[in-house]
Coordinates of C-alpha atoms and ligand atoms in Angstrom, one line a residue:
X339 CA -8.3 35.0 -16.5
X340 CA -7.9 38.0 -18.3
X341 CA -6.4 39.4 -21.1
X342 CA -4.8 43.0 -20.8
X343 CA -8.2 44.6 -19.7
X344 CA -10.8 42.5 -21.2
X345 CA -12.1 39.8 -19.6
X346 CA -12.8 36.8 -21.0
X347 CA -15.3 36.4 -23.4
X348 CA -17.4 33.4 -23.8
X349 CA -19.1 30.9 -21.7
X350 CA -19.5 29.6 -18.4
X351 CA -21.7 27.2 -16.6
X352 CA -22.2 24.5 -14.2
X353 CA -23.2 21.3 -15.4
X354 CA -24.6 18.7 -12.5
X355 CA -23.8 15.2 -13.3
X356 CA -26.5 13.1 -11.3
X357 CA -28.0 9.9 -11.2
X358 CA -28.1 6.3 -9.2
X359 CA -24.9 5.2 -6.6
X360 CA -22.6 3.1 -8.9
X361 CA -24.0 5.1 -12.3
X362 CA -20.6 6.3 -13.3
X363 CA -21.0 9.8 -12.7
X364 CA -17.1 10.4 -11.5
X365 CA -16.0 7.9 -14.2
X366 CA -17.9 10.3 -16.7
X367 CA -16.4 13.1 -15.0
X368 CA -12.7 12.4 -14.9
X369 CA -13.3 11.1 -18.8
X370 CA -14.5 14.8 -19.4
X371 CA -11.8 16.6 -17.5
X372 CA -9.1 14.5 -18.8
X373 CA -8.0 13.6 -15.2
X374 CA -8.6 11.9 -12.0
X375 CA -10.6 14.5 -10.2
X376 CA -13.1 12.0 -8.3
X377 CA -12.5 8.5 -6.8
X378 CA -14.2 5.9 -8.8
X379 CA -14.9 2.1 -7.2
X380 CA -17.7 -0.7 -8.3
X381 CA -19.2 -0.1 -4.5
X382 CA -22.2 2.2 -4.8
X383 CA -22.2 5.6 -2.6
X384 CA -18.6 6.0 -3.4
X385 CA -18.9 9.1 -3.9
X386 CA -20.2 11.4 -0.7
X387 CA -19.5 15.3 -1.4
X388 CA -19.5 17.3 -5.0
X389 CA -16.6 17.6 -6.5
X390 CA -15.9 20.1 -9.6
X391 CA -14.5 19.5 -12.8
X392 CA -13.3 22.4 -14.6
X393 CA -13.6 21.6 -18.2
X394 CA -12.4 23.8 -21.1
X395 CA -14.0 23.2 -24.6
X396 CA -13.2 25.9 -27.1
X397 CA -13.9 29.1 -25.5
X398 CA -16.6 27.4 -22.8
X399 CA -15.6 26.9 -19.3
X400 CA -17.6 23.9 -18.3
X401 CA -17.9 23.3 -15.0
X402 CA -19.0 19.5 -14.2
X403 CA -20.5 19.1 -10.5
X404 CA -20.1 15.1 -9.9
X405 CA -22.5 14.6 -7.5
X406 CA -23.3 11.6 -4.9
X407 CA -25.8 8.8 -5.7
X408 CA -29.7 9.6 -5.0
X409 CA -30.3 7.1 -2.9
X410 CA -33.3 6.4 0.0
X411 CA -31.1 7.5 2.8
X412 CA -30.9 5.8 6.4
X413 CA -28.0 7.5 8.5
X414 CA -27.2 11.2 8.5
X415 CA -24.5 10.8 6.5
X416 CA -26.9 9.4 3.9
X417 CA -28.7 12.4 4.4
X418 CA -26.3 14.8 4.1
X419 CA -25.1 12.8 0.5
X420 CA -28.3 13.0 -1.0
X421 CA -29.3 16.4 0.4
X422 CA -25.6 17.3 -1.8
X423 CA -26.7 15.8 -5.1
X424 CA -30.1 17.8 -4.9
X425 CA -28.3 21.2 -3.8
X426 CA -25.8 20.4 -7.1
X427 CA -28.7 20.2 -9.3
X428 CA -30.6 22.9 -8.3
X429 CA -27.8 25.3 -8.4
X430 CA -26.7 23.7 -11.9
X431 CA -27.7 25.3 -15.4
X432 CA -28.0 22.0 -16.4
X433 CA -28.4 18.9 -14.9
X434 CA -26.8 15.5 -17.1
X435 CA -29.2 12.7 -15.7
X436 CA -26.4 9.5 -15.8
X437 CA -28.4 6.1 -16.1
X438 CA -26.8 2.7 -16.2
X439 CA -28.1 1.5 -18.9
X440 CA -27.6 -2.2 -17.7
X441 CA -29.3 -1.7 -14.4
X442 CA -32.0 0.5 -16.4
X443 CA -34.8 1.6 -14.4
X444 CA -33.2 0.1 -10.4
X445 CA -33.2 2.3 -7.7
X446 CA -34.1 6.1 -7.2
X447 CA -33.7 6.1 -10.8
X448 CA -37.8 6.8 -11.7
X449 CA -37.9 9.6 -8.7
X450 CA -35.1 11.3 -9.9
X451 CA -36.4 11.5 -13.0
X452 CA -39.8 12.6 -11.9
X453 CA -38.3 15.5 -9.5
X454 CA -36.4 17.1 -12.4
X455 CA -39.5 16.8 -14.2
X456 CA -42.1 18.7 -11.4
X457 CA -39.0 21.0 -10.6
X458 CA -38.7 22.0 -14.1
X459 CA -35.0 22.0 -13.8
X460 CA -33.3 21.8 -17.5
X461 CA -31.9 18.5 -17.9
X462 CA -30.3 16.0 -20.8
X463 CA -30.7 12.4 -20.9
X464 CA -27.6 10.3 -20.7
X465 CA -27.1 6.6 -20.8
X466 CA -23.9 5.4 -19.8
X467 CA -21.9 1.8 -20.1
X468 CA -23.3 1.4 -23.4
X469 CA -20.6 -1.3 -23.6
X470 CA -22.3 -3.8 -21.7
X471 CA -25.4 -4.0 -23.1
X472 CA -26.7 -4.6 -26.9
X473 CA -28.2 -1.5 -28.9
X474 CA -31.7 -2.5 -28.8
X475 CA -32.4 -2.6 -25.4
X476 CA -31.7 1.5 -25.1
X477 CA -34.6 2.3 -26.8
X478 CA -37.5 0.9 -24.4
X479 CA -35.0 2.7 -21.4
X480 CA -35.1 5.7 -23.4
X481 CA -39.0 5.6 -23.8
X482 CA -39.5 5.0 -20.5
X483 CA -37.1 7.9 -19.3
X484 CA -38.3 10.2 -21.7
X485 CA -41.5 10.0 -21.3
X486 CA -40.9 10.7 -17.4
X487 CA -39.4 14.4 -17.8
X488 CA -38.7 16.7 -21.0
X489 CA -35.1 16.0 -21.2
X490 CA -34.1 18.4 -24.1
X491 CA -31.6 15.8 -25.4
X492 CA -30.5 12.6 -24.9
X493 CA -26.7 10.6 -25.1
X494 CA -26.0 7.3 -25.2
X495 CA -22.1 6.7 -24.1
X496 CA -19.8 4.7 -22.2
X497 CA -17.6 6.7 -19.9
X498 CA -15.5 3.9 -19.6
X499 CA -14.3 3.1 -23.6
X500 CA -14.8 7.5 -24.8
X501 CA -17.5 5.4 -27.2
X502 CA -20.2 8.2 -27.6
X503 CA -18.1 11.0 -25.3
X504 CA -17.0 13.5 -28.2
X505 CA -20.8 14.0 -28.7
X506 CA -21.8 15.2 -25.5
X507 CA -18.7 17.5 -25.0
X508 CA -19.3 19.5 -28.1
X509 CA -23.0 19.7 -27.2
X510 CA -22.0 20.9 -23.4
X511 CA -19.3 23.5 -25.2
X512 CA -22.8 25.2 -26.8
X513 CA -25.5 24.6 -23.8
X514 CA -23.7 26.5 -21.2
X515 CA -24.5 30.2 -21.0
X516 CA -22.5 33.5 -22.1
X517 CA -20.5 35.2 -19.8
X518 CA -17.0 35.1 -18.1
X519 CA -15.1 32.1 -17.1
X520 CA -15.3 32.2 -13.3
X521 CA -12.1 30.0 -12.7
X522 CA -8.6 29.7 -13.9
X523 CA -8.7 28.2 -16.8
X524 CA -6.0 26.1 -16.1
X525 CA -7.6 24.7 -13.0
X526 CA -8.8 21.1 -13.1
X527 CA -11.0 21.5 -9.3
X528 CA -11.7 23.1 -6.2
X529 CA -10.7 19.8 -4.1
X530 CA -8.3 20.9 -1.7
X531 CA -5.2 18.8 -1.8
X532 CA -5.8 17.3 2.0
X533 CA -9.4 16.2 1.2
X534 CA -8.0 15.0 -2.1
X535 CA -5.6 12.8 -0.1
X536 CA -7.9 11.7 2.0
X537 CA -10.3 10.3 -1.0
X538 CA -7.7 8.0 -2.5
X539 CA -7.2 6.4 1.2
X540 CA -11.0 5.9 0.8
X541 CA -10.7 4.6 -2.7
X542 CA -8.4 2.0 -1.3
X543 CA -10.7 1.4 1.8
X544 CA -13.8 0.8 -1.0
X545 CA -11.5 -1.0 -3.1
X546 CA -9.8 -3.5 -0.3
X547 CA -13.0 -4.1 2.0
X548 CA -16.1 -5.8 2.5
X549 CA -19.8 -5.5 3.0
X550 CA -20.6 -2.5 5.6
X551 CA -16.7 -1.9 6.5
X552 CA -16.4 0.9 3.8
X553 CA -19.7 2.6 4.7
X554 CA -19.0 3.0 8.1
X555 CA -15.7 4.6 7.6
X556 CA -14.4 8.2 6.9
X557 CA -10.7 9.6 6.3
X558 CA -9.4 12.9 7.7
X559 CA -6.0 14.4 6.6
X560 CA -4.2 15.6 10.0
X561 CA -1.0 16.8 8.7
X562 CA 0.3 17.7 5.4
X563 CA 4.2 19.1 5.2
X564 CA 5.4 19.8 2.1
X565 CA 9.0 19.2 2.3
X566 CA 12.1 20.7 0.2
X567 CA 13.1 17.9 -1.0
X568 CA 9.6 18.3 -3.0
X569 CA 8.1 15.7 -1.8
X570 CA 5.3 15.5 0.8
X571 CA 4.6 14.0 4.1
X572 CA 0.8 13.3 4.7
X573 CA -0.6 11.8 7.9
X574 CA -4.5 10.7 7.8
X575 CA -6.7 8.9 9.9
X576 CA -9.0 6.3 9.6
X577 CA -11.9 6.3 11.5
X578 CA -14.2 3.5 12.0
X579 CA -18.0 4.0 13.5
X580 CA -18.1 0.4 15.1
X581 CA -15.3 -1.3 17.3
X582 CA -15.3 -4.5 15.2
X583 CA -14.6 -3.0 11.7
X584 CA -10.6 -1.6 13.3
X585 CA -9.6 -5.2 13.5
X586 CA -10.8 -5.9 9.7
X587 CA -9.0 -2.6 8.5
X588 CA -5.9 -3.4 10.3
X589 CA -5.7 -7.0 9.1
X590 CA -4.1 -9.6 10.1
X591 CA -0.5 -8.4 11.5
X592 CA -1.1 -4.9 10.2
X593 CA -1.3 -6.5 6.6
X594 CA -4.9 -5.0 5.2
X595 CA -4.1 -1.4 6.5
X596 CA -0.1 -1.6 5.3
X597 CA -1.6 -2.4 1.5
X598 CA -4.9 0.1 1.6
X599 CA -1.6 2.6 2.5
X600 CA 0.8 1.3 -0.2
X601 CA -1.9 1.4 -3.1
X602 CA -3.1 5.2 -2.0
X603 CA 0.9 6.6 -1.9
X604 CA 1.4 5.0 -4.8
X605 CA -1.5 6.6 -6.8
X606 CA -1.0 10.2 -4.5
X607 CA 2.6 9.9 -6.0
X608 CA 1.4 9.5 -9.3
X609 CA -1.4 11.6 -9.5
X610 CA 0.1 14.7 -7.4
X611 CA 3.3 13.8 -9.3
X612 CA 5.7 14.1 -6.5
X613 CA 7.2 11.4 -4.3
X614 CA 4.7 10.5 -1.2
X615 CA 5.3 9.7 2.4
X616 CA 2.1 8.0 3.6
X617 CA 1.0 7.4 7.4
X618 CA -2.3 5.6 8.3
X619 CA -3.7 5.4 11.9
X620 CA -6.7 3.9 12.5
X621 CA -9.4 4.6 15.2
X622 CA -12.9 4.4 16.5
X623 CA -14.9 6.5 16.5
X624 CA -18.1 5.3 17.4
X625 CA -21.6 7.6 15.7
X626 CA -19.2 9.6 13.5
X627 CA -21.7 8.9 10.7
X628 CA -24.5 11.0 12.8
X629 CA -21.8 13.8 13.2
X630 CA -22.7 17.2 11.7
X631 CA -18.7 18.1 13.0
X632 CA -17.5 15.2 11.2
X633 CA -19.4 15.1 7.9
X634 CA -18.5 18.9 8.0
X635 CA -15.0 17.4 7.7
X636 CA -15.6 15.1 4.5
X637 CA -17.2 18.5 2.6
X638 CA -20.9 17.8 3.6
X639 CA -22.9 20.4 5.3
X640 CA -26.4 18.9 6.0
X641 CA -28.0 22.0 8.0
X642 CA -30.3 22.9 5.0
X643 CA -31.7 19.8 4.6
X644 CA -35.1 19.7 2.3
Ligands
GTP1426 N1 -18.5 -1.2 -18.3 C1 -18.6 0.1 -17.9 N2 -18.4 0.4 -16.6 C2 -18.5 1.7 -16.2 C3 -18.8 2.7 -17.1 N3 -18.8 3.9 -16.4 C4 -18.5 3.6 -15.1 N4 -18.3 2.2 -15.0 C5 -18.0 1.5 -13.8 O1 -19.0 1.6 -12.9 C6 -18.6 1.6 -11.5 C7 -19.1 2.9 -10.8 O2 -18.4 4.0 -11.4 P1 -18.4 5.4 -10.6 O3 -17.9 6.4 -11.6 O4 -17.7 5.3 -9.3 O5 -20.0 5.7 -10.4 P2 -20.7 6.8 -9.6 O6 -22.0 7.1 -10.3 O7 -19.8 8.0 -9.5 O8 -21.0 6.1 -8.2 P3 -21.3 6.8 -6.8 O9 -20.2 7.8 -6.5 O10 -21.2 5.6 -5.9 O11 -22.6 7.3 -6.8 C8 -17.0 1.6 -11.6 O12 -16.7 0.2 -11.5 C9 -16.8 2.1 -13.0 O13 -15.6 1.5 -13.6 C10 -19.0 2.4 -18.5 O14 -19.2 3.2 -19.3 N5 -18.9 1.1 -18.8
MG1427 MG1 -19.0 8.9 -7.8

């Protein structure tokens, strides 16, 4: 972080990405940082903590805050998601406003919109999967946005193709403030490995299941032994909040659970870049979704609710 005495110079801030479940904020993040940092599936509220994304652009130290979905929330755990995406924002410098630009104007998008707006919290407009819709229909999104909040600028991307990313990344290396960098700037996050592990199970779980079955379950990383053979024995479990979803998840002879756990070693393997050892167990544990203890677990603290 420092050279011979001097710190750093340059700039550092934290830049919320925010939005509707399913916008692509983790996509857009991960494109950004040049890595997988966040688990991306086409199931909305995928994403249930914030995650950083430590971003260096010339001499700026960008520090992306993917967020979870803004959502109108029904169990705790909802709660607790949502009550995460607002506590990014506000203790962004900026907030990035993702919109799907196919789904438009669906969902929380008009509140979320109007809150930045009567919160006066600096934000940029940006519509994402430009690639599956044609030019002119941006345009009446973008007057319809725009004229909900003073976004200061506005993007039009696809985190998916790069079409449209160069843009906003040379425009985030000027918008965040002077100062020091306040991380490495060689690190990529601030996801411990264990809950990292954990979030490719889940990817797998989102990925490979049904309907409610991926909503009502959580992972927990129970053991992690790094051996010297350098590779790495991880043991996680699966829990389940209602007795009927452990059948689904074990499948058939073991077969759903035995592929959700081939999938996630093979991507841990890749992405940790070591050789994996992978065990699964799968309970019930009924409620765990109301749990403060358990969404604790999972990075959400939900006591300062608004
Ligand atoms: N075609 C297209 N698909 C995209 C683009 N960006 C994201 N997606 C897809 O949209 C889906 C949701 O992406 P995520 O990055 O998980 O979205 P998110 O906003 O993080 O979702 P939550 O965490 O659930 O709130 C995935 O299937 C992505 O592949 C894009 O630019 N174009
Ligand atoms: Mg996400």
């Amino acid at each position: 972080m420092t050279t011979g005495t001097s710190p750093v110079v340059g700039r550092c801030g934290f830049v919320a990405v925010a939005g509707a479940p399913n916008a692509g904020k983790s996509t857009l993040v991960n494109r950004l940082a040049g890595a997988k940092l966040s688990i991306v599936t086409p199931k909305a509220q995928t994403t249930r903590s914030r995650g950083l994304g430590i971003v260096m652009l010339a001499e700026s130290q960008v520090v992306l805050v993917d967020t979870p979905g803004i959502f109108t929330p029904r169990r705790r755990l909802d709660r607790a998601m949502v009550s995460a995406a607002w506590a990014g924002v506000r203790d962004a410098d900026l907030t990035l406003l993702l919109v799907d630009a196919k789904t438009g104007m669906a969902g929380a998008v008009r509140q979320i919109a109007e809150t930045l707006a009567t919160q006066q919290l600096r934000s940029w407009l940006v519509l994402n999967k430009i690639d599956l819709v044609p030019p002119p229909a941006l345009l009446p999104l973008t007057a319809t946005l725009t004229a909900l909040a003073p976004f200061e600028q506005t993007f039009m991307l696809s985190a998916t193709t790069g079409d449209g990313i160069e843009q906003l990344a040379s425009a985030l290396t000027d918008a965040v403030p002077e100062g020091p960098h306040l991380y490495p700037d060689d690190d990529l996050t601030d996801l411990p490995d264990r809950l990292f592990a954990a979030e490719i199970v889940r990817e797998q779980i989102f990925l490979q299941t049904h309907e409610e079955v991926p909503y009502g379950t959580t992972v927990e990383t129970e053991h992690w032994q790094d051996r010297n053979d350098g590779s790495v024995r991880i043991e996680a479990t699966i829990y389940v909040a209602r007795p009927g979803h452990k059948a689904i998840l074990i499948g058939e002879a073991g077969k759903r659970v035995r592929t959700i756990g081939m999938r996630a070693r093979e991507e841990l393997s890749r992405l940790l870049a070591r050789k994996v050892h992978l065990f699964l167990n799968v309970k019930e544990r009924a409620g765990w979704d109301e749990q403060a203890e358990r969404l604790r677990a999972i990075g959400l603290d939900d006591r300062d609710q608004r």
